[in-house]
Structure formats: C-alpha cells, structure tokens
Short mmCIF file of C-alpha atoms in Angstrom, two decimals:
data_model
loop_
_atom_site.label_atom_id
_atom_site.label_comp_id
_atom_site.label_asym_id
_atom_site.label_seq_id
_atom_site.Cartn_x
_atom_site.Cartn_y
_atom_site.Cartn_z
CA UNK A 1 18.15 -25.78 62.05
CA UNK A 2 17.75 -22.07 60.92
CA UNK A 3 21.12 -21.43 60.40
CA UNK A 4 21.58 -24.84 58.03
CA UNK A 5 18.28 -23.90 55.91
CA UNK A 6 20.15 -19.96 55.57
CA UNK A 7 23.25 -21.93 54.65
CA UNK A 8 21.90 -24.42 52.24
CA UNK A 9 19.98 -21.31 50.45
CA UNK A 10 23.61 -19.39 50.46
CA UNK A 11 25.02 -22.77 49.07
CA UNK A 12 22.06 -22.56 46.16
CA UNK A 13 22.54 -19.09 45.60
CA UNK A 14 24.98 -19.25 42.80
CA UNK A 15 23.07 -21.47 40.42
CA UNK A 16 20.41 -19.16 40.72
CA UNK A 17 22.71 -15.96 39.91
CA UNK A 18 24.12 -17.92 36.99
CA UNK A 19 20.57 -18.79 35.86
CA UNK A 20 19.40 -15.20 36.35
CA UNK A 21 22.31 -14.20 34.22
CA UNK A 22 21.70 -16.81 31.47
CA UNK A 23 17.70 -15.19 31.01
CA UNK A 24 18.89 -12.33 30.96
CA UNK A 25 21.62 -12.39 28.79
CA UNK A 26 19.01 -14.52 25.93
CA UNK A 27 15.99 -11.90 27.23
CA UNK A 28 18.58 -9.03 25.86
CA UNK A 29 20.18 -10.81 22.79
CA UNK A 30 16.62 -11.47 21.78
CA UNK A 31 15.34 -7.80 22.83
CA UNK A 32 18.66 -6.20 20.39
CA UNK A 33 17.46 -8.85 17.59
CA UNK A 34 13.87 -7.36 17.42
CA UNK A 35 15.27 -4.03 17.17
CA UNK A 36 17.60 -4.29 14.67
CA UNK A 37 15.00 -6.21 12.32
CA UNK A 38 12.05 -3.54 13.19
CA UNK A 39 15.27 -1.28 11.78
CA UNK A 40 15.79 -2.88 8.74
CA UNK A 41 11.77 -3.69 8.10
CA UNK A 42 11.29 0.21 8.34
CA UNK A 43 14.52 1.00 5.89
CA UNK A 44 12.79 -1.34 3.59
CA UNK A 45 9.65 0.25 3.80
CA UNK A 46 11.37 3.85 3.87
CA UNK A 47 12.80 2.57 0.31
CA UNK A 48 9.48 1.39 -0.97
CA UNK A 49 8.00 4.71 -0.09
CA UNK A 50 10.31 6.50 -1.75
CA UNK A 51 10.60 4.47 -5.20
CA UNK A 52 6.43 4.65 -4.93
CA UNK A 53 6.89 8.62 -4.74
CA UNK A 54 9.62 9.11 -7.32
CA UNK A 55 7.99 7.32 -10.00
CA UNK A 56 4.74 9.28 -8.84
CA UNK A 57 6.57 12.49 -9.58
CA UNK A 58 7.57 11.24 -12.75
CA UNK A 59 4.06 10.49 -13.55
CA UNK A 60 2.74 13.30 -13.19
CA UNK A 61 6.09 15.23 -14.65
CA UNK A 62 5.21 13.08 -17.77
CA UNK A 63 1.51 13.87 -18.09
CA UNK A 64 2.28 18.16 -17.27
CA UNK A 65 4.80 17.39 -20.29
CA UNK A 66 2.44 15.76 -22.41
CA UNK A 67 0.38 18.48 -22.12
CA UNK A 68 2.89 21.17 -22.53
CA UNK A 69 4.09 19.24 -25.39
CA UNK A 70 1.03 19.38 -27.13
CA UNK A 71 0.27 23.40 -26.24
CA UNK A 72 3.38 23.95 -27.77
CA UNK A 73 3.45 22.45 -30.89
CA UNK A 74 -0.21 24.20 -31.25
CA UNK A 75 1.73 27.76 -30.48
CA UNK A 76 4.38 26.98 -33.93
CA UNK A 77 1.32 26.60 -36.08
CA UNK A 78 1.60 29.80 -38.19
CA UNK A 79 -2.62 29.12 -38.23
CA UNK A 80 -2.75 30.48 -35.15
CA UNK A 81 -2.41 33.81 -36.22
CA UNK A 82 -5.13 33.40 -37.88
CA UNK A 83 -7.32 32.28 -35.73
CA UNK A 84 -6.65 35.33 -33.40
CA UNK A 85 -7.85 38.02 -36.51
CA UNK A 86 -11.16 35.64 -36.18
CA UNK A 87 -11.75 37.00 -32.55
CA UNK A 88 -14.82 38.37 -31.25
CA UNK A 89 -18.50 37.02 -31.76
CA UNK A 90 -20.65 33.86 -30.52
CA UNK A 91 -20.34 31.95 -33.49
CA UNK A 92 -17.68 29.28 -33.23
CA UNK A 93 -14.51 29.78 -35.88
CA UNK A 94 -11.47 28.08 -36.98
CA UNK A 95 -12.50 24.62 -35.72
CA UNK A 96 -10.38 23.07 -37.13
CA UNK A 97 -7.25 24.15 -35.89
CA UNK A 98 -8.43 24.09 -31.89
CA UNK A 99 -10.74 21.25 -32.30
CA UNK A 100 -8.52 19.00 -34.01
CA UNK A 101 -5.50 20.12 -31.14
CA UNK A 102 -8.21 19.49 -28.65
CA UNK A 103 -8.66 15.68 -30.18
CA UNK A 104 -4.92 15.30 -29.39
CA UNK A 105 -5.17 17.19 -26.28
CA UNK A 106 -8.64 15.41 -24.68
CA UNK A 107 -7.22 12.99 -23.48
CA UNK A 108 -5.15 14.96 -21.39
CA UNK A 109 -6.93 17.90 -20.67
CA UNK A 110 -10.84 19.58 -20.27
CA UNK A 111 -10.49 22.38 -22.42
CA UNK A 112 -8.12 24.44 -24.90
CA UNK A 113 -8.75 28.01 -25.16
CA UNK A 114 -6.85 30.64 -27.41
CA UNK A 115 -7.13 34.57 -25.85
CA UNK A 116 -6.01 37.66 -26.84
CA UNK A 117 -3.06 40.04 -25.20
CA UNK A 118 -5.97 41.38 -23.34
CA UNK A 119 -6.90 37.85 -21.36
CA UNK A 120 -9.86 38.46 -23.85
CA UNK A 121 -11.24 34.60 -24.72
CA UNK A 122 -11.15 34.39 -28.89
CA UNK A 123 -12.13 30.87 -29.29
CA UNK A 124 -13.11 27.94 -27.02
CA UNK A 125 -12.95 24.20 -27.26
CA UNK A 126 -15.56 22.73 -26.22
CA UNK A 127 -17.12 25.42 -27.36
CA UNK A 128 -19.28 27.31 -25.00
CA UNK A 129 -20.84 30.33 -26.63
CA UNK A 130 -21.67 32.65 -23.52
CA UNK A 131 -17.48 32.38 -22.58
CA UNK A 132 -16.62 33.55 -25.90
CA UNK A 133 -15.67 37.07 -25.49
CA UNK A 134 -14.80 37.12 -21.54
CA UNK A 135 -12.15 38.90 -19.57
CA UNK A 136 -10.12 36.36 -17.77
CA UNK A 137 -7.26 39.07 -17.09
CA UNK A 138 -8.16 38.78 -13.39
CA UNK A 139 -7.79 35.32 -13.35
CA UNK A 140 -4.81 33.88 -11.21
CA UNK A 141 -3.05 32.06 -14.35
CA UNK A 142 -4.08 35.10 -17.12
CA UNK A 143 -2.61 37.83 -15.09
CA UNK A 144 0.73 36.42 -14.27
CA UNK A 145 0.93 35.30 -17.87
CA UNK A 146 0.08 38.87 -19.39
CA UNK A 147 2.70 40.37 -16.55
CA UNK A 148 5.20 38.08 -17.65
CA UNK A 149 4.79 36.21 -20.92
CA UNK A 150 6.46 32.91 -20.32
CA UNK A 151 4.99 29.49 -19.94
CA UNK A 152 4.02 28.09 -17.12
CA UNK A 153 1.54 25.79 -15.31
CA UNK A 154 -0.34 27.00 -12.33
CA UNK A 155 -1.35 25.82 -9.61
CA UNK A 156 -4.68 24.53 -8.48
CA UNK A 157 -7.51 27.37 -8.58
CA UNK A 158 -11.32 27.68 -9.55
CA UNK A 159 -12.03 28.29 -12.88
CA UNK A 160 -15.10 30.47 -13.67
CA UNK A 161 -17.15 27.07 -14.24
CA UNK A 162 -16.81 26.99 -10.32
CA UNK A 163 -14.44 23.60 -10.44
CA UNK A 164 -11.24 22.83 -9.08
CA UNK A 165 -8.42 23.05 -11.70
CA UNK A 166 -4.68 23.68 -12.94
CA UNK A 167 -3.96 25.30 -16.08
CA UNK A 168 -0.84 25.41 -18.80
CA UNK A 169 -0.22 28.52 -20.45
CA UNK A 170 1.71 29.15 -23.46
CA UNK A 171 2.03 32.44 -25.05
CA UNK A 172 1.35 33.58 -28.71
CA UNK A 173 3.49 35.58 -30.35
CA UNK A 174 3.18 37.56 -34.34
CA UNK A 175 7.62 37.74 -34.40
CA UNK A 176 8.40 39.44 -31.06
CA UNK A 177 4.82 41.40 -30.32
CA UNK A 178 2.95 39.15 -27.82
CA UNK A 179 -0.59 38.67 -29.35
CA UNK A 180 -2.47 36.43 -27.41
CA UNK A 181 -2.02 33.17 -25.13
CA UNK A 182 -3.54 29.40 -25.45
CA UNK A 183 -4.09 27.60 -22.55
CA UNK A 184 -5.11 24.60 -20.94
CA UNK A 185 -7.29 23.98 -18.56
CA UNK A 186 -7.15 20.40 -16.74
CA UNK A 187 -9.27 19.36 -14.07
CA UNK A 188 -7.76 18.58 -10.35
CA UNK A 189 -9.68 15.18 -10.41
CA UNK A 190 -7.41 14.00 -13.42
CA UNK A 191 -4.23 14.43 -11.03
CA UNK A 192 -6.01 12.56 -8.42
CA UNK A 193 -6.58 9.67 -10.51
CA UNK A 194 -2.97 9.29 -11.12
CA UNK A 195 -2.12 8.62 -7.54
CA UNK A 196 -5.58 6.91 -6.77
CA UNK A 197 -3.78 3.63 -6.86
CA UNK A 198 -1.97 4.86 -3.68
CA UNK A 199 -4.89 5.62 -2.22
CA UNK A 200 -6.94 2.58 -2.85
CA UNK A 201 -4.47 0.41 -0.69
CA UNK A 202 -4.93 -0.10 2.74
CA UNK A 203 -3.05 2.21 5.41
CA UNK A 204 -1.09 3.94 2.33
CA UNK A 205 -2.41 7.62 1.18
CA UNK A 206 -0.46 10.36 -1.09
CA UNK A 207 -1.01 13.95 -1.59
CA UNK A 208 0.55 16.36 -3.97
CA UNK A 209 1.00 19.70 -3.00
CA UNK A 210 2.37 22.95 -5.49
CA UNK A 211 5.47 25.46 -3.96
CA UNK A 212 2.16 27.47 -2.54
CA UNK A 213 1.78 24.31 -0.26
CA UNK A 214 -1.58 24.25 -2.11
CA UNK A 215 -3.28 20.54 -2.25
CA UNK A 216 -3.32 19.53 -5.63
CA UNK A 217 -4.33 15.43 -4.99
CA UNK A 218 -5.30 13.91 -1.39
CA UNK A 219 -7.20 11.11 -0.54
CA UNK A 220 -9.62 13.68 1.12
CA UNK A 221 -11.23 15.42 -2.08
CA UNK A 222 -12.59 18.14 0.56
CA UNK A 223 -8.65 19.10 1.10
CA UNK A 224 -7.81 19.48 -2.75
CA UNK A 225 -7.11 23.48 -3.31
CA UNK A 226 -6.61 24.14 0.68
CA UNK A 227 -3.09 25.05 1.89
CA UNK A 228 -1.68 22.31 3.59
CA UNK A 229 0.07 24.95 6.50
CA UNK A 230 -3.59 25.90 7.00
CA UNK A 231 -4.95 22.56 7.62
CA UNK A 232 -2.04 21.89 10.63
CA UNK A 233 -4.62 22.69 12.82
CA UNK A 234 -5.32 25.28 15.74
CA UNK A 235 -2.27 24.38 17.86
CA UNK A 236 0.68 25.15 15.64
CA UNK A 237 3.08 25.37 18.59
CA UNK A 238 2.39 21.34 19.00
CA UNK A 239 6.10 19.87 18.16
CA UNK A 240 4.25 17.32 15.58
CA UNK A 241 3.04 20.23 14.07
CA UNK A 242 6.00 22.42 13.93
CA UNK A 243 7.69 18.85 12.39
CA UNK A 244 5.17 18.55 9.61
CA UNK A 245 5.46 22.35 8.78
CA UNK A 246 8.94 21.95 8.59
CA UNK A 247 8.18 19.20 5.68
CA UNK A 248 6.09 20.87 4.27
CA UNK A 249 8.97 23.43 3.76
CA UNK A 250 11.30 21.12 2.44
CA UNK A 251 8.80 19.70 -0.19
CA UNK A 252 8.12 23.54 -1.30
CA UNK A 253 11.72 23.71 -1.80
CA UNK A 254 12.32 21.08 -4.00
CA UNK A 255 13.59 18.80 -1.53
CA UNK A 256 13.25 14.45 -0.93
CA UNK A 257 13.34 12.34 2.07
CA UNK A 258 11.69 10.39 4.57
CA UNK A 259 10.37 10.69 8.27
CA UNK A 260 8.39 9.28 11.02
CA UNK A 261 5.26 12.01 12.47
CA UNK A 262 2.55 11.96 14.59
CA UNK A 263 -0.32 12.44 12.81
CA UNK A 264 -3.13 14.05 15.18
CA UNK A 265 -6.48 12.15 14.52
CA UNK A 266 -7.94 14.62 16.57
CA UNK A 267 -6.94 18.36 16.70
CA UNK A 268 -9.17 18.74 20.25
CA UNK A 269 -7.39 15.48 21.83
CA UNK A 270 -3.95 13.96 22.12
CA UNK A 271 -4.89 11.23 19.67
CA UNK A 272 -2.10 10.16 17.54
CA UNK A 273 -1.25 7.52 14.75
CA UNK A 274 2.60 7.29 13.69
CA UNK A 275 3.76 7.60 10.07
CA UNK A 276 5.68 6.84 7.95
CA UNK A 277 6.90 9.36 5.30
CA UNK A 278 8.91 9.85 2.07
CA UNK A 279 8.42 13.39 -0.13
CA UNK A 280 9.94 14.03 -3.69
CA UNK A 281 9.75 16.95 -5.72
CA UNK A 282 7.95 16.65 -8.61
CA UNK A 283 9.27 19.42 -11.38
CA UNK A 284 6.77 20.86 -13.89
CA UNK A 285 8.94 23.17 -16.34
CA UNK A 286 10.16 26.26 -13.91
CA UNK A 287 7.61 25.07 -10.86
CA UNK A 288 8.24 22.80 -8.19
CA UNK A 289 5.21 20.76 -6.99
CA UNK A 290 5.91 17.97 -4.57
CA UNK A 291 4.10 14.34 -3.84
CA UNK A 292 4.22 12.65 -0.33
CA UNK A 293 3.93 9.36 0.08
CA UNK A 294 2.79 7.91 3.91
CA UNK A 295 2.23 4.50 5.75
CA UNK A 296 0.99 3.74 9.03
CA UNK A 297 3.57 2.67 10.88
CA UNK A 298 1.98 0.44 12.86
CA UNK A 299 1.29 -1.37 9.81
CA UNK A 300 5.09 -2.44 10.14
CA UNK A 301 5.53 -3.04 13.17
CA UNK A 302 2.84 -4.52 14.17
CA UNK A 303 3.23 -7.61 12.34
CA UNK A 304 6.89 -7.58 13.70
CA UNK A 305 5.78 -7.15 17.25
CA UNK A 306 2.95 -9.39 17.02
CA UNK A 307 5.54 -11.88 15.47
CA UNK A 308 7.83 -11.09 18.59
CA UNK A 309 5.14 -11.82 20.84
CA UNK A 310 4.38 -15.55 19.57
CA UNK A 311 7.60 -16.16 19.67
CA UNK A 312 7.88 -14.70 23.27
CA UNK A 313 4.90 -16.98 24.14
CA UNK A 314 6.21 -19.92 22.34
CA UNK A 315 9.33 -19.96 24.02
CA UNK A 316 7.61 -19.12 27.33
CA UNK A 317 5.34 -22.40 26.50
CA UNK A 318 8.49 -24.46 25.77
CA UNK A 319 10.35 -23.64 28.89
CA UNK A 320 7.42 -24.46 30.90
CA UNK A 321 6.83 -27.71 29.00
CA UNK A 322 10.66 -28.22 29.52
CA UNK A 323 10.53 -27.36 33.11
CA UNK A 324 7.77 -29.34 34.30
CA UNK A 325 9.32 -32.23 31.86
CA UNK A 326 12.33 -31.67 34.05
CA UNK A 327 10.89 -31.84 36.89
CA UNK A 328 9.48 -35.17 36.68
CA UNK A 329 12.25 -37.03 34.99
CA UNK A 330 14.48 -35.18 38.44
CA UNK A 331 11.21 -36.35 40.70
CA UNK A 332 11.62 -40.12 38.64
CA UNK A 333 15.53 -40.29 38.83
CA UNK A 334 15.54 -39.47 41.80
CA UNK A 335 12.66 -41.98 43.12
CA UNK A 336 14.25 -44.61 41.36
CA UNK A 337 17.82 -43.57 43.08
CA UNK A 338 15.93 -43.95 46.67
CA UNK A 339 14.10 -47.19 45.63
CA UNK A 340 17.45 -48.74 44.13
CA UNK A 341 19.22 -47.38 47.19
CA UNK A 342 16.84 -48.96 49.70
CA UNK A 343 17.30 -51.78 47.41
CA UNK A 344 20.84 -52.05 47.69
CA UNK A 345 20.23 -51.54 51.90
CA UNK A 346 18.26 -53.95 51.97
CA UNK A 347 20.23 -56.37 50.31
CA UNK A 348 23.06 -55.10 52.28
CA UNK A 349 21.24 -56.05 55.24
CA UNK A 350 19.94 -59.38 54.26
CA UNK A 351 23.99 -60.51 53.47
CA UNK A 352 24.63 -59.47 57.05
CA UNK A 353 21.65 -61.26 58.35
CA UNK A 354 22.78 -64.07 56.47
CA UNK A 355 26.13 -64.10 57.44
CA UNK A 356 25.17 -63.66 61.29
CA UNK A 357 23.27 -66.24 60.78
CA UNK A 358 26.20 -68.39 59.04
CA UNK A 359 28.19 -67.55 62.16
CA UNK A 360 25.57 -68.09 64.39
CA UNK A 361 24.96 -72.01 63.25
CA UNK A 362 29.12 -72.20 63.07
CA UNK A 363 29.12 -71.47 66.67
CA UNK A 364 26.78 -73.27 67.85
CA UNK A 365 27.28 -75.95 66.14
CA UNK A 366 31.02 -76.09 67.65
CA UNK A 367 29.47 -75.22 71.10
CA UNK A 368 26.88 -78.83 70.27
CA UNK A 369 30.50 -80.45 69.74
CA UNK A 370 32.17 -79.75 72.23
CA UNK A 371 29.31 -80.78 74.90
CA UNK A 372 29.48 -83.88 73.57
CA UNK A 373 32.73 -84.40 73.59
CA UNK A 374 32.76 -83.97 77.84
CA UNK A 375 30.14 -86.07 77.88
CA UNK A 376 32.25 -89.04 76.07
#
C-alpha cells in the first residue's frame, strides 16, 4: 500500500513540475514587466526634471539680464558723469537720472546706487541719507570690482542693511579713466520667488546655488547664503555624502544631469529618503550659478508598486476564485460520472437480472412440458 501511494505521487509529480514551471515562468515575465515600466516611469520623470530646471535657469538667466540690461544702458548715459561731480553731501541730487533708472529698474531690483573709484557711495536710490557718503570698498562685490573693473554679478552676501542679497555691478568710465561704478542691489527673496512654484508642489523642492556652492534659493530660507559643502553634514566620509559633494562639483562647473541620492533626514541616524535629481547650469554673464531640481522617489514608485501590488492581489484573488471554481465543477463532474456510472451498473445489472430471469421461465417452462408429456 506504501509503495502504490509513493508511486501514484511519482506518477503526479510531473504535472506539478510543469505547473511549478508555468508560475514561475508568469511570476518572472510579470516581475521583468514591473521593472522595465518603473524604468521608463523614472526616465520620464528624469526628463520632466530636467525641462523644469532648464527653463528655471533660463528664468533666472533672463531676469540677471534684465537687470544687467538696464545697468547698462544707465552706464552710456553721458549724465552720468555728471552726476558723479555732484558727489558728496546728505542732500539728495540728480534725481532724475537714478530715480527715473530706478522706475525701470524696481521692478527688478531693491536699490540702484552710483559710487565713486573709491567704493565711496555718491548717490542712492531709494534714497537713504545716512548711506550717502559710505565706504563700501570692503564690501565683497566693491572690492573685486575696484581690483578688476569689469561687470559682474555676485553672489549672495549681506549688505550693510543686514539682509541677504546679490548685486550687479557695472563700471563707470570718463573715456578710459575708471571713475566710479553703479550697482544693483537685489534681494535673495526675489530669486526665491522665481522657483517658489517648485517649491509649493508636493514632494518637489529646488535650490540654486553660485560656483562658491553658496545657496542662493532653497525651500529652507534658513539655508539661503550657507555653502551647500558645509551643510553635508558631520560625516562627510558617508558614500551619500561623498555622492552629493561630487554634484555639487559638477553644478559649480557648469555641468547638467540627473541622479538618484540618499538624502539623510537625519545626520545622527541612518534615516534616508531617495531622490530624484536633475542640475543645470544657469549662466549669468562670466559666472556660473547652477539650479537643482529634486523629487522623492518614492513618489514614483510608489504608485507603480502599489499598482503592482493590486494587481498581484487581484490575480492572487482570481486564481483562488478559479481554483476553488475548479474544484467544484472537478468535485460535480466527477459526482455526476460516479452517479451515471452506478447508473449505467445498475442498469447493466437489471438487463442481466432480466435476462436470467427470461431464461429462467424458458427453462422451466420446457422442464413443465416435458413432465407432462411422460405423464400422457
């Protein structure tokens, strides 16, 4: 009896191999399937990152150029001149000239000063009366403009107001002396806005950073004029770290693309949230600043997987419903097949019965014939 149950599960074995096979062929077809769309669904959003950072960068090229733009056209006005003999005093002079650049200007930028080839301020718009005669030579922007004379914008420092700002500087020049510089002074807050858009969506954030790695726009306001190396943390060996400083690099040297990081949530622990990446540069007359645009990642996948998962469960639902369908249509065929074969058995054994029967009566009825015939 042991030996027949061993051979009857040897005889089974092969429909179960071949059914094994089967679920696990569909289990890996189905497995390749969600990776390759997870694939694409991240290329997608790779591309979406990076069209949302280059027309960023463009943004923000076109409102540094605006402003520049404007500085510059202010620097050909042969008035100028003028208004640098006028320097010196508290009382406000030539308001015209700056006031009426600074209407064109306002909406662009906080203030337009004029100085002299000293860093000296000359004139002020708005006008402020105590900053009208002060030596900004030591300030970051002044002193590499009277060092080198060429325009430029800076990046993000604190003004003497105590506020967070960038400046454009163009120089002044009476023929080829260098006489004084104007300059621009706009506010970090304004570059923020530009990308607050970004910002404002869920599990999306950008941050624009100069070729100092200085913040110039983040979603954290308490970041904006911090280095960005300097905020990696206290563990710069950690590999995400080294990964992000090594992006950081590439943005600082003018570079674009895309990547996936580990963003620590929490410096002391190993908390972690993948992201998704894409950097441009972002080119502001001879500096490069750069803008970074990042998604959670598991605001991709997770959809995906969670889409994966129904389906798993679905299917797992079906083949259940399936089986136990199967099951009792095999319990059913088969009862019927014993019922119609007992049937047929029975009826089998009622037509011998009968025909006994038959032969019984035939023989007795010639044995009741053949009695009578002796007794004749």
């Amino acid at each position: 009896m042991f030996s027949r149950k061993i051979r009857n599960i040897f005889r089974k074995a092969p429909f179960f191999l071949v059914v094994a096979a089967v679920l696990a062929t569909i289990w890996y077809l189905a497995w390749q399937n969600h990776n390759h769309f997870e694939n694409a669904m991240v290329r997608q959003a790779q591309n979406q990152l990076t069209i949302i950072a280059r027309s960023e960068a463009q943004s923000i090229e076109k409102y540094i150029g605006d402003v520049d733009g404007e500085l510059s056209e202010l620097c050909s006005d042969p008035r100028l001149l003028n208004a640098m003999a006028d320097r010196g005093g508290t009382e406000k002079k030539n308001t015209d000239l700056l006031g009426n650049s600074f209407k064109e200007i306002e909406r662009l930028a906080d203030s337009l000063s004029l100085t002299d080839d000293k860093g000296v301020i000359v004139d002020l718009v708005p006008f402020n009366a105590p900053y009208i005669g002060m030596d900004l030579s030591k300030a970051p922007d002044i002193s590499l403009m009277l060092a080198g004379h060429k325009t430029f914008t800076s990046g993000v420092f604190e003004s003497v107001s105590g506020r967070k700002v960038i400046s454009n500087l163009h120089p002044v020049f009476d023929g080829k002396k260098f006489v004084g510089i104007v300059r621009a002074l706009v506010l970090v807050e304004r570059i923020n806005r530009l990308i607050e858009h970004i910002n404002s969506r869920e599990k999306v954030s950008a941050v624009v950073i100069d070729d100092d790695s200085n913040i110039l726009s983040s979603s954290d306001k308490e970041n904006i004029g911090k280095n960005a190396i300097d905020l990696l943390g206290k563990n710069p060996s950690h590999p995400e770290f080294l990964k992000m400083k090594e992006i950081i690099n590439q943005m600082n040297g003018g570079r674009s693309g895309t990547a996936v990081i580990k963003y620590l949530l929490d410096q002391g622990n190993s908390n972690s949230a993948d992201m998704l990446v894409s950097y441009t540069p972002i080119r502001v007359g001879s500096e490069i600043w750069s803008i970074a645009v990042a998604m959670d990642y598991s605001s991709i996948i997770g959809p995906i997987n969670r889409n994966a998962r129904d389906n798993l469960v679905s299917g797992i639902f079906v083949v259940i419903v399936l089986t136990i369908a199967l099951v009792i249509f095999y319990r059913s065929e088969k009862k019927n097949t014993e019922l119609s074969v007992s049937k047929t058995c029975v009826d089998l054994i009622n037509k011998q019965l009968h025909l006994e029967i038959e032969e019984r009566k035939k023989i007795e009825n010639k044995l009741k014939e053949s009695l009578r015939n002796r007794g004749e």
